[in-house]
Amino acid sequence: LNRALNQTKRLKELVEDLISIAKFETGLKMSKRYFGITNVITKTLEELRAIAESKKISLLFDPASVNGIQVFGDEERLKQVLVNLIDNAIKYTPEKGTISVSLDVLEKEVIVRIEDSGIGIPAKDIPRIFERFYRIVKGRNRDQGGSGLGLALVKHHMIKNGGEVKVRSEVNK
């Protein structure tokens, strides 16, 4: 029964991700407004904290240093970006690792940086990680769940919000 439940959850995630992709392709309406980015980051980290703690991973963020920063965009979609990126960081960071979130506030943009002590991404794979269903380590990802659409959704959400997503990584870093 547990295996059936887990497979059902995976199918549900896949269907939800496919529906999200289809909505983007048919002109999903965004609900853009100004909102506090530090609040969204804090809430997202709290939602994922139990998963991180199960692997003894430290989640680091100092909202006091950047409190009150407002960004313009679809808050719910940008929250999903954070969830997908931080969840991936948790999946690919070994036990007792760290994941830190920080903000760089520039004149007309805010950069959200997510850094982890994970396994890293080979240089040859970086250009493809935002493709639908692309997986770097095929067998390992199946055990860890996921639809293979999370990073594709991240890219779509960022483009629709007038932003971008960039990756810097090295294997074992």
PDB file of N, CA and C in Angstrom, residues 70-157:
ATOM      1  N   GLN A  70      10.826  44.941  -1.439  1.00  0.00           N
ATOM      2  CA  GLN A  70       9.631  44.659  -2.233  1.00  0.00           C
ATOM      3  C   GLN A  70      10.044  44.310  -3.662  1.00  0.00           C
ATOM      4  N   VAL A  71       9.373  43.327  -4.237  1.00  0.00           N
ATOM      5  CA  VAL A  71       9.568  42.980  -5.643  1.00  0.00           C
ATOM      6  C   VAL A  71       8.207  42.991  -6.326  1.00  0.00           C
ATOM      7  N   PHE A  72       8.220  43.106  -7.646  1.00  0.00           N
ATOM      8  CA  PHE A  72       6.983  43.124  -8.417  1.00  0.00           C
ATOM      9  C   PHE A  72       6.900  41.843  -9.225  1.00  0.00           C
ATOM     10  N   GLY A  73       5.829  41.086  -9.027  1.00  0.00           N
ATOM     11  CA  GLY A  73       5.649  39.850  -9.774  1.00  0.00           C
ATOM     12  C   GLY A  73       4.467  39.075  -9.231  1.00  0.00           C
ATOM     13  N   ASP A  74       4.307  37.871  -9.723  1.00  0.00           N
ATOM     14  CA  ASP A  74       3.251  36.978  -9.260  1.00  0.00           C
ATOM     15  C   ASP A  74       3.805  36.221  -8.057  1.00  0.00           C
ATOM     16  N   GLU A  75       3.341  36.602  -6.878  1.00  0.00           N
ATOM     17  CA  GLU A  75       3.893  36.046  -5.636  1.00  0.00           C
ATOM     18  C   GLU A  75       3.787  34.524  -5.584  1.00  0.00           C
ATOM     19  N   GLU A  76       2.646  33.979  -5.977  1.00  0.00           N
ATOM     20  CA  GLU A  76       2.447  32.532  -5.892  1.00  0.00           C
ATOM     21  C   GLU A  76       3.385  31.786  -6.846  1.00  0.00           C
ATOM     22  N   ARG A  77       3.552  32.323  -8.045  1.00  0.00           N
ATOM     23  CA  ARG A  77       4.453  31.677  -9.020  1.00  0.00           C
ATOM     24  C   ARG A  77       5.911  31.771  -8.565  1.00  0.00           C
ATOM     25  N   LEU A  78       6.290  32.922  -8.020  1.00  0.00           N
ATOM     26  CA  LEU A  78       7.665  33.063  -7.550  1.00  0.00           C
ATOM     27  C   LEU A  78       7.921  32.201  -6.320  1.00  0.00           C
ATOM     28  N   LYS A  79       6.909  32.000  -5.499  1.00  0.00           N
ATOM     29  CA  LYS A  79       7.048  31.078  -4.369  1.00  0.00           C
ATOM     30  C   LYS A  79       7.300  29.663  -4.882  1.00  0.00           C
ATOM     31  N   GLN A  80       6.598  29.272  -5.948  1.00  0.00           N
ATOM     32  CA  GLN A  80       6.799  27.941  -6.522  1.00  0.00           C
ATOM     33  C   GLN A  80       8.216  27.788  -7.069  1.00  0.00           C
ATOM     34  N   VAL A  81       8.764  28.857  -7.622  1.00  0.00           N
ATOM     35  CA  VAL A  81      10.161  28.844  -8.073  1.00  0.00           C
ATOM     36  C   VAL A  81      11.074  28.515  -6.897  1.00  0.00           C
ATOM     37  N   LEU A  82      10.867  29.212  -5.787  1.00  0.00           N
ATOM     38  CA  LEU A  82      11.688  28.968  -4.603  1.00  0.00           C
ATOM     39  C   LEU A  82      11.528  27.542  -4.094  1.00  0.00           C
ATOM     40  N   VAL A  83      10.288  27.065  -4.043  1.00  0.00           N
ATOM     41  CA  VAL A  83      10.036  25.697  -3.577  1.00  0.00           C
ATOM     42  C   VAL A  83      10.791  24.705  -4.462  1.00  0.00           C
ATOM     43  N   ASN A  84      10.671  24.851  -5.771  1.00  0.00           N
ATOM     44  CA  ASN A  84      11.331  23.905  -6.680  1.00  0.00           C
ATOM     45  C   ASN A  84      12.849  23.939  -6.536  1.00  0.00           C
ATOM     46  N   LEU A  85      13.418  25.141  -6.453  1.00  0.00           N
ATOM     47  CA  LEU A  85      14.874  25.246  -6.363  1.00  0.00           C
ATOM     48  C   LEU A  85      15.404  24.744  -5.023  1.00  0.00           C
ATOM     49  N   ILE A  86      14.739  25.108  -3.940  1.00  0.00           N
ATOM     50  CA  ILE A  86      15.212  24.678  -2.617  1.00  0.00           C
ATOM     51  C   ILE A  86      14.974  23.186  -2.429  1.00  0.00           C
ATOM     52  N   ASP A  87      13.852  22.669  -2.920  1.00  0.00           N
ATOM     53  CA  ASP A  87      13.590  21.230  -2.848  1.00  0.00           C
ATOM     54  C   ASP A  87      14.657  20.448  -3.607  1.00  0.00           C
ATOM     55  N   ASN A  88      15.042  20.926  -4.782  1.00  0.00           N
ATOM     56  CA  ASN A  88      16.127  20.275  -5.526  1.00  0.00           C
ATOM     57  C   ASN A  88      17.430  20.323  -4.739  1.00  0.00           C
ATOM     58  N   ALA A  89      17.698  21.476  -4.132  1.00  0.00           N
ATOM     59  CA  ALA A  89      18.924  21.596  -3.338  1.00  0.00           C
ATOM     60  C   ALA A  89      18.927  20.580  -2.199  1.00  0.00           C
ATOM     61  N   ILE A  90      17.780  20.387  -1.559  1.00  0.00           N
ATOM     62  CA  ILE A  90      17.685  19.403  -0.475  1.00  0.00           C
ATOM     63  C   ILE A  90      17.924  17.993  -1.014  1.00  0.00           C
ATOM     64  N   LYS A  91      17.301  17.672  -2.145  1.00  0.00           N
ATOM     65  CA  LYS A  91      17.449  16.330  -2.726  1.00  0.00           C
ATOM     66  C   LYS A  91      18.893  15.991  -3.055  1.00  0.00           C
ATOM     67  N   TYR A  92      19.652  16.982  -3.519  1.00  0.00           N
ATOM     68  CA  TYR A  92      20.998  16.705  -4.018  1.00  0.00           C
ATOM     69  C   TYR A  92      22.107  17.217  -3.109  1.00  0.00           C
ATOM     70  N   THR A  93      21.751  17.511  -1.862  1.00  0.00           N
ATOM     71  CA  THR A  93      22.751  17.867  -0.864  1.00  0.00           C
ATOM     72  C   THR A  93      22.864  16.699   0.105  1.00  0.00           C
ATOM     73  N   PRO A  94      24.076  16.202   0.311  1.00  0.00           N
ATOM     74  CA  PRO A  94      24.254  15.090   1.245  1.00  0.00           C
ATOM     75  C   PRO A  94      23.903  15.483   2.681  1.00  0.00           C
ATOM     76  N   GLU A  95      23.715  14.470   3.514  1.00  0.00           N
ATOM     77  CA  GLU A  95      23.428  14.710   4.928  1.00  0.00           C
ATOM     78  C   GLU A  95      24.460  15.655   5.534  1.00  0.00           C
ATOM     79  N   LYS A  96      23.984  16.459   6.477  1.00  0.00           N
ATOM     80  CA  LYS A  96      24.788  17.430   7.219  1.00  0.00           C
ATOM     81  C   LYS A  96      25.297  18.569   6.333  1.00  0.00           C
ATOM     82  N   GLY A  97      24.671  18.767   5.182  1.00  0.00           N
ATOM     83  CA  GLY A  97      25.045  19.862   4.302  1.00  0.00           C
ATOM     84  C   GLY A  97      24.356  21.155   4.681  1.00  0.00           C
ATOM     85  N   THR A  98      24.582  22.166   3.862  1.00  0.00           N
ATOM     86  CA  THR A  98      23.945  23.457   4.097  1.00  0.00           C
ATOM     87  C   THR A  98      23.346  24.002   2.803  1.00  0.00           C
ATOM     88  N   ILE A  99      22.267  24.734   2.978  1.00  0.00           N
ATOM     89  CA  ILE A  99      21.639  25.461   1.879  1.00  0.00           C
ATOM     90  C   ILE A  99      21.415  26.872   2.394  1.00  0.00           C
ATOM     91  N   SER A 100      21.938  27.853   1.670  1.00  0.00           N
ATOM     92  CA  SER A 100      21.753  29.233   2.107  1.00  0.00           C
ATOM     93  C   SER A 100      21.052  30.035   1.020  1.00  0.00           C
ATOM     94  N   VAL A 101      20.182  30.913   1.468  1.00  0.00           N
ATOM     95  CA  VAL A 101      19.471  31.819   0.579  1.00  0.00           C
ATOM     96  C   VAL A 101      19.894  33.226   0.950  1.00  0.00           C
ATOM     97  N   SER A 102      20.230  34.020  -0.064  1.00  0.00           N
ATOM     98  CA  SER A 102      20.616  35.407   0.183  1.00  0.00           C
ATOM     99  C   SER A 102      20.051  36.288  -0.921  1.00  0.00           C
ATOM    100  N   LEU A 103      20.008  37.570  -0.653  1.00  0.00           N
ATOM    101  CA  LEU A 103      19.495  38.543  -1.622  1.00  0.00           C
ATOM    102  C   LEU A 103      20.574  39.567  -1.934  1.00  0.00           C
ATOM    103  N   ASP A 104      20.695  39.900  -3.203  1.00  0.00           N
ATOM    104  CA  ASP A 104      21.508  41.034  -3.632  1.00  0.00           C
ATOM    105  C   ASP A 104      20.525  42.065  -4.164  1.00  0.00           C
ATOM    106  N   VAL A 105      20.500  43.231  -3.544  1.00  0.00           N
ATOM    107  CA  VAL A 105      19.582  44.289  -3.952  1.00  0.00           C
ATOM    108  C   VAL A 105      20.360  45.292  -4.795  1.00  0.00           C
ATOM    109  N   LEU A 106      19.994  45.342  -6.075  1.00  0.00           N
ATOM    110  CA  LEU A 106      20.617  46.269  -6.997  1.00  0.00           C
ATOM    111  C   LEU A 106      19.654  47.428  -7.256  1.00  0.00           C
ATOM    112  N   GLU A 107      20.018  48.330  -8.148  1.00  0.00           N
ATOM    113  CA  GLU A 107      19.186  49.508  -8.382  1.00  0.00           C
ATOM    114  C   GLU A 107      17.776  49.146  -8.853  1.00  0.00           C
ATOM    115  N   LYS A 108      17.665  48.265  -9.847  1.00  0.00           N
ATOM    116  CA  LYS A 108      16.343  47.956 -10.399  1.00  0.00           C
ATOM    117  C   LYS A 108      16.034  46.465 -10.407  1.00  0.00           C
ATOM    118  N   GLU A 109      16.761  45.709  -9.618  1.00  0.00           N
ATOM    119  CA  GLU A 109      16.485  44.277  -9.557  1.00  0.00           C
ATOM    120  C   GLU A 109      16.947  43.699  -8.230  1.00  0.00           C
ATOM    121  N   VAL A 110      16.359  42.567  -7.927  1.00  0.00           N
ATOM    122  CA  VAL A 110      16.741  41.816  -6.736  1.00  0.00           C
ATOM    123  C   VAL A 110      17.165  40.432  -7.206  1.00  0.00           C
ATOM    124  N   ILE A 111      18.332  40.020  -6.782  1.00  0.00           N
ATOM    125  CA  ILE A 111      18.836  38.696  -7.127  1.00  0.00           C
ATOM    126  C   ILE A 111      18.666  37.805  -5.906  1.00  0.00           C
ATOM    127  N   VAL A 112      17.951  36.698  -6.099  1.00  0.00           N
ATOM    128  CA  VAL A 112      17.811  35.701  -5.048  1.00  0.00           C
ATOM    129  C   VAL A 112      18.829  34.607  -5.362  1.00  0.00           C
ATOM    130  N   ARG A 113      19.743  34.378  -4.428  1.00  0.00           N
ATOM    131  CA  ARG A 113      20.801  33.393  -4.638  1.00  0.00           C
ATOM    132  C   ARG A 113      20.562  32.219  -3.700  1.00  0.00           C
ATOM    133  N   ILE A 114      20.539  31.026  -4.275  1.00  0.00           N
ATOM    134  CA  ILE A 114      20.392  29.801  -3.490  1.00  0.00           C
ATOM    135  C   ILE A 114      21.670  28.999  -3.702  1.00  0.00           C
ATOM    136  N   GLU A 115      22.387  28.780  -2.617  1.00  0.00           N
ATOM    137  CA  GLU A 115      23.656  28.052  -2.677  1.00  0.00           C
ATOM    138  C   GLU A 115      23.555  26.823  -1.792  1.00  0.00           C
ATOM    139  N   ASP A 116      24.136  25.714  -2.253  1.00  0.00           N
ATOM    140  CA  ASP A 116      24.111  24.502  -1.442  1.00  0.00           C
ATOM    141  C   ASP A 116      25.464  23.814  -1.481  1.00  0.00           C
ATOM    142  N   SER A 117      25.633  22.876  -0.569  1.00  0.00           N
ATOM    143  CA  SER A 117      26.863  22.085  -0.514  1.00  0.00           C
ATOM    144  C   SER A 117      26.598  20.718  -1.138  1.00  0.00           C
ATOM    145  N   GLY A 118      25.821  20.715  -2.187  1.00  0.00           N
ATOM    146  CA  GLY A 118      25.387  19.478  -2.837  1.00  0.00           C
ATOM    147  C   GLY A 118      26.403  18.870  -3.768  1.00  0.00           C
ATOM    148  N   ILE A 119      25.913  17.933  -4.571  1.00  0.00           N
ATOM    149  CA  ILE A 119      26.782  17.124  -5.428  1.00  0.00           C
ATOM    150  C   ILE A 119      27.252  17.859  -6.669  1.00  0.00           C
ATOM    151  N   GLY A 120      26.629  18.988  -6.996  1.00  0.00           N
ATOM    152  CA  GLY A 120      27.038  19.766  -8.155  1.00  0.00           C
ATOM    153  C   GLY A 120      26.472  19.212  -9.451  1.00  0.00           C
ATOM    154  N   ILE A 121      26.649  19.981 -10.500  1.00  0.00           N
ATOM    155  CA  ILE A 121      26.129  19.622 -11.816  1.00  0.00           C
ATOM    156  C   ILE A 121      27.289  19.657 -12.811  1.00  0.00           C
ATOM    157  N   PRO A 122      27.469  18.593 -13.584  1.00  0.00           N
ATOM    158  CA  PRO A 122      28.526  18.615 -14.603  1.00  0.00           C
ATOM    159  C   PRO A 122      28.279  19.736 -15.622  1.00  0.00           C
ATOM    160  N   ALA A 123      29.351  20.373 -16.075  1.00  0.00           N
ATOM    161  CA  ALA A 123      29.253  21.501 -17.002  1.00  0.00           C
ATOM    162  C   ALA A 123      28.454  21.149 -18.252  1.00  0.00           C
ATOM    163  N   LYS A 124      28.599  19.929 -18.751  1.00  0.00           N
ATOM    164  CA  LYS A 124      27.904  19.526 -19.987  1.00  0.00           C
ATOM    165  C   LYS A 124      26.386  19.470 -19.804  1.00  0.00           C
ATOM    166  N   ASP A 125      25.914  19.301 -18.564  1.00  0.00           N
ATOM    167  CA  ASP A 125      24.481  19.190 -18.298  1.00  0.00           C
ATOM    168  C   ASP A 125      23.806  20.525 -18.012  1.00  0.00           C
ATOM    169  N   ILE A 126      24.560  21.530 -17.600  1.00  0.00           N
ATOM    170  CA  ILE A 126      23.964  22.805 -17.194  1.00  0.00           C
ATOM    171  C   ILE A 126      23.063  23.412 -18.270  1.00  0.00           C
ATOM    172  N   PRO A 127      23.454  23.431 -19.543  1.00  0.00           N
ATOM    173  CA  PRO A 127      22.570  24.040 -20.546  1.00  0.00           C
ATOM    174  C   PRO A 127      21.225  23.316 -20.714  1.00  0.00           C
ATOM    175  N   ARG A 128      21.127  22.078 -20.261  1.00  0.00           N
ATOM    176  CA  ARG A 128      19.921  21.285 -20.493  1.00  0.00           C
ATOM    177  C   ARG A 128      19.028  21.106 -19.274  1.00  0.00           C
ATOM    178  N   ILE A 129      19.451  21.548 -18.098  1.00  0.00           N
ATOM    179  CA  ILE A 129      18.683  21.217 -16.892  1.00  0.00           C
ATOM    180  C   ILE A 129      17.297  21.845 -16.836  1.00  0.00           C
ATOM    181  N   PHE A 130      17.044  22.862 -17.651  1.00  0.00           N
ATOM    182  CA  PHE A 130      15.722  23.485 -17.657  1.00  0.00           C
ATOM    183  C   PHE A 130      14.803  22.905 -18.732  1.00  0.00           C
ATOM    184  N   GLU A 131      15.267  21.863 -19.411  1.00  0.00           N
ATOM    185  CA  GLU A 131      14.427  21.170 -20.394  1.00  0.00           C
ATOM    186  C   GLU A 131      13.464  20.233 -19.671  1.00  0.00           C
ATOM    187  N   ARG A 132      12.289  20.075 -20.239  1.00  0.00           N
ATOM    188  CA  ARG A 132      11.309  19.151 -19.660  1.00  0.00           C
ATOM    189  C   ARG A 132      11.865  17.730 -19.633  1.00  0.00           C
ATOM    190  N   PHE A 133      11.667  17.071 -18.529  1.00  0.00           N
ATOM    191  CA  PHE A 133      12.015  15.672 -18.305  1.00  0.00           C
ATOM    192  C   PHE A 133      13.514  15.374 -18.341  1.00  0.00           C
ATOM    193  N   TYR A 134      14.354  16.402 -18.461  1.00  0.00           N
ATOM    194  CA  TYR A 134      15.797  16.149 -18.489  1.00  0.00           C
ATOM    195  C   TYR A 134      16.268  15.793 -17.089  1.00  0.00           C
ATOM    196  N   ARG A 135      17.019  14.713 -16.997  1.00  0.00           N
ATOM    197  CA  ARG A 135      17.558  14.264 -15.711  1.00  0.00           C
ATOM    198  C   ARG A 135      19.048  13.999 -15.874  1.00  0.00           C
ATOM    199  N   ILE A 136      19.818  14.490 -14.933  1.00  0.00           N
ATOM    200  CA  ILE A 136      21.263  14.301 -14.995  1.00  0.00           C
ATOM    201  C   ILE A 136      21.621  12.876 -14.616  1.00  0.00           C
ATOM    202  N   VAL A 137      21.109  12.419 -13.480  1.00  0.00           N
ATOM    203  CA  VAL A 137      21.376  11.064 -12.996  1.00  0.00           C
ATOM    204  C   VAL A 137      20.066  10.299 -13.095  1.00  0.00           C
ATOM    205  N   LYS A 138      19.916   9.517 -14.146  1.00  0.00           N
ATOM    206  CA  LYS A 138      18.625   8.901 -14.456  1.00  0.00           C
ATOM    207  C   LYS A 138      18.080   8.013 -13.335  1.00  0.00           C
ATOM    208  N   GLY A 139      18.794   7.015 -12.897  1.00  0.00           N
ATOM    209  CA  GLY A 139      18.288   6.076 -11.905  1.00  0.00           C
ATOM    210  C   GLY A 139      18.074   6.692 -10.542  1.00  0.00           C
ATOM    211  N   ARG A 140      18.956   7.576 -10.142  1.00  0.00           N
ATOM    212  CA  ARG A 140      18.892   8.184  -8.808  1.00  0.00           C
ATOM    213  C   ARG A 140      17.646   9.055  -8.643  1.00  0.00           C
ATOM    214  N   ASN A 141      17.277   9.798  -9.685  1.00  0.00           N
ATOM    215  CA  ASN A 141      16.125  10.691  -9.583  1.00  0.00           C
ATOM    216  C   ASN A 141      14.835   9.936  -9.366  1.00  0.00           C
ATOM    217  N   ARG A 142      14.692   8.757  -9.942  1.00  0.00           N
ATOM    218  CA  ARG A 142      13.463   7.993  -9.776  1.00  0.00           C
ATOM    219  C   ARG A 142      13.225   7.672  -8.300  1.00  0.00           C
ATOM    220  N   ASP A 143      14.285   7.320  -7.589  1.00  0.00           N
ATOM    221  CA  ASP A 143      14.163   7.026  -6.165  1.00  0.00           C
ATOM    222  C   ASP A 143      13.789   8.274  -5.369  1.00  0.00           C
ATOM    223  N   GLN A 144      14.217   9.425  -5.840  1.00  0.00           N
ATOM    224  CA  GLN A 144      13.970  10.650  -5.098  1.00  0.00           C
ATOM    225  C   GLN A 144      12.682  11.332  -5.529  1.00  0.00           C
ATOM    226  N   GLY A 145      11.968  10.775  -6.466  1.00  0.00           N
ATOM    227  CA  GLY A 145      10.704  11.362  -6.884  1.00  0.00           C
ATOM    228  C   GLY A 145      10.898  12.521  -7.829  1.00  0.00           C
ATOM    229  N   GLY A 146       9.824  13.249  -8.052  1.00  0.00           N
ATOM    230  CA  GLY A 146       9.877  14.386  -8.952  1.00  0.00           C
ATOM    231  C   GLY A 146       9.414  13.995 -10.336  1.00  0.00           C
ATOM    232  N   SER A 147       8.947  14.989 -11.068  1.00  0.00           N
ATOM    233  CA  SER A 147       8.380  14.728 -12.387  1.00  0.00           C
ATOM    234  C   SER A 147       9.361  14.992 -13.512  1.00  0.00           C
ATOM    235  N   GLY A 148      10.484  15.643 -13.216  1.00  0.00           N
ATOM    236  CA  GLY A 148      11.389  16.049 -14.283  1.00  0.00           C
ATOM    237  C   GLY A 148      10.930  17.344 -14.938  1.00  0.00           C
ATOM    238  N   LEU A 149       9.935  17.995 -14.330  1.00  0.00           N
ATOM    239  CA  LEU A 149       9.404  19.243 -14.885  1.00  0.00           C
ATOM    240  C   LEU A 149       9.664  20.448 -13.989  1.00  0.00           C
ATOM    241  N   GLY A 150      10.163  20.221 -12.788  1.00  0.00           N
ATOM    242  CA  GLY A 150      10.322  21.305 -11.824  1.00  0.00           C
ATOM    243  C   GLY A 150      11.175  22.455 -12.327  1.00  0.00           C
ATOM    244  N   LEU A 151      12.326  22.165 -12.914  1.00  0.00           N
ATOM    245  CA  LEU A 151      13.193  23.244 -13.387  1.00  0.00           C
ATOM    246  C   LEU A 151      12.652  23.881 -14.663  1.00  0.00           C
ATOM    247  N   ALA A 152      11.922  23.113 -15.479  1.00  0.00           N
ATOM    248  CA  ALA A 152      11.261  23.708 -16.645  1.00  0.00           C
ATOM    249  C   ALA A 152      10.226  24.728 -16.178  1.00  0.00           C
ATOM    250  N   LEU A 153       9.493  24.389 -15.121  1.00  0.00           N
ATOM    251  CA  LEU A 153       8.520  25.324 -14.556  1.00  0.00           C
ATOM    252  C   LEU A 153       9.210  26.555 -13.968  1.00  0.00           C
ATOM    253  N   VAL A 154      10.338  26.356 -13.323  1.00  0.00           N
ATOM    254  CA  VAL A 154      11.101  27.478 -12.775  1.00  0.00           C
ATOM    255  C   VAL A 154      11.423  28.473 -13.896  1.00  0.00           C
ATOM    256  N   LYS A 155      11.939  27.954 -15.002  1.00  0.00           N
ATOM    257  CA  LYS A 155      12.312  28.829 -16.117  1.00  0.00           C
ATOM    258  C   LYS A 155      11.086  29.564 -16.664  1.00  0.00           C
ATOM    259  N   HIS A 156       9.972  28.851 -16.876  1.00  0.00           N
ATOM    260  CA  HIS A 156       8.746  29.483 -17.379  1.00  0.00           C
ATOM    261  C   HIS A 156       8.258  30.566 -16.425  1.00  0.00           C
ATOM    262  N   HIS A 157       8.219  30.262 -15.123  1.00  0.00           N
ATOM    263  CA  HIS A 157       7.747  31.232 -14.131  1.00  0.00           C
ATOM    264  C   HIS A 157       8.627  32.492 -14.150  1.00  0.00           C
TER     265      HIS A 157
END
